C-alpha cells in the first residue's frame, strides 16, 4: 500500500519545479527481509552488549578502522561495477554522526544520499548487506526499487564522496535501531530517476577491474548471485525508504532503507 503512496508522491513531484530539496520518508513493510537464524543470534548478542564496548568490533570502536572498512568495502563494490573510488567527506561524516546519535532508524531528510543499517556485527558487514541487494537488481531495466536502493546508491557512478558514522544504539528510546546503528551519506547523491542505466553498471570481469585491493568478505558479483538471496550476513533492519527531489538536477529518489 505504502508503495503506491510513494509512486503517487513521486509522480506529483516530477511535474513541479523545485528550488529546495524536499525529502520525505516512510516505512516500507514490503522491503523488510527475514534474517537468518545466524544473523538473529548475532544481533541479539550485539544488542545485549550494552555498556561493554570491548565486545564491539574494532571497526566500530576505532575511528580509523571504521573509516577504512567503510571505504574499503564500498570501493570494492564500486570497482566491481565500474565506478571510481569514493573519498571520505568529513562534513558528511559529521552530519551522519549527528543523525546516528539520535538512534532513530529512519531517513534524516537531508540533502545527500543516505543508507542506514543497524544490528550488523561490524562496519564491513553493514556495507555488505547493502551491496548484496545487487542480486535483485535488473541492470538492463535500470529502475529504482525498494529492494535495491542501497546497492544503487553505493555504486552510483557520479557519486564521489562518502561520510559515515555509527552509534551503539541497542534499541535505545524505542528508535528501532538494534545493536550498532550505521549511517552513511553520499555526495553528490545517487538514485536519480532516469539515470540508472548510466550510473549503475554491470559487473566488470575481475581482470578488467580498475582500483585498489578488494576488501575481504566482498564476493564477486557472480558468486554473490550464486550464494542466494539470503547470503548477506545479518540483514537485521531493512525497511525505510526516502524520496528526495533535488535542486535543478531533476528528480532524486534516494534509497534510504536500513
Ligand atoms: C566502464 O564505464 C565506462 C563509462 O561508461 C565505459 O566506457 C567502459 O567501457 C566501462 N568499462 C568496463 C570494463 O566495463
Ligand atoms: C562534501 O559534502 C558536502 C555536502 O555535505 C559538499 O558540499 C562538499 O562539496 C563535499 N566535498 C567534496 C570534496 O565533494
Ligand atoms: C564482520 O562480521 C562478519 C559476519 O559475522 C564476519 O564474517 C567478518 O569476518 C567480520 N569482519 C571483520 C573485519 O571483523
Coordinates of N, CA and C and ligand atoms in Angstrom, one line a residue, residues 81-83 157 197-198 201-205 208-210, ligand 1:
X81 N 31.7 -2.6 -10.1 CA 30.7 -2.1 -11.0 C 31.1 -0.9 -11.8
X82 N 32.4 -0.8 -12.0 CA 33.0 0.2 -12.9 C 32.7 1.6 -12.5
X83 N 32.8 1.9 -11.2 CA 32.7 3.3 -10.7 C 34.0 3.6 -9.9
X157 N 27.7 6.0 -10.2 CA 28.9 6.4 -10.8 C 29.3 7.8 -10.5
X197 N 20.6 3.6 -15.8 CA 21.4 2.8 -16.8 C 22.8 3.3 -16.8
X198 N 23.0 4.6 -16.9 CA 24.4 5.2 -17.0 C 25.2 5.0 -15.7
X201 N 26.3 0.3 -13.1 CA 26.9 -0.5 -14.2 C 27.0 -2.0 -13.9
X202 N 26.9 -2.8 -14.9 CA 27.0 -4.2 -14.8 C 28.4 -4.6 -14.2
X203 N 28.5 -5.8 -13.7 CA 29.8 -6.2 -13.1 C 30.9 -6.3 -14.2
X204 N 32.0 -5.9 -13.8 CA 33.2 -5.9 -14.7 C 34.0 -7.2 -14.4
X205 N 34.4 -7.9 -15.4 CA 35.2 -9.1 -15.1 C 36.5 -8.7 -14.3
X208 N 39.5 -7.0 -15.6 CA 39.3 -5.6 -16.1 C 39.0 -4.6 -15.0
X209 N 38.9 -5.1 -13.8 CA 38.6 -4.1 -12.7 C 39.8 -3.2 -12.4
X210 N 39.4 -1.9 -12.3 CA 40.5 -0.9 -12.0 C 40.3 -0.3 -10.6
Ligands
LIG1 C1 33.3 1.5 -17.6 O1 32.4 2.6 -17.9 C2 32.8 3.4 -18.9 C3 31.9 4.6 -19.0 O2 30.5 4.1 -19.1 C4 32.8 2.6 -20.2 O3 33.3 3.4 -21.3 C5 33.8 1.4 -20.0 O4 33.8 0.6 -21.2 C6 33.4 0.6 -18.8 N1 34.4 -0.4 -18.6 C7 34.2 -1.7 -18.4 C8 35.3 -2.6 -18.2 O5 33.0 -2.1 -18.4

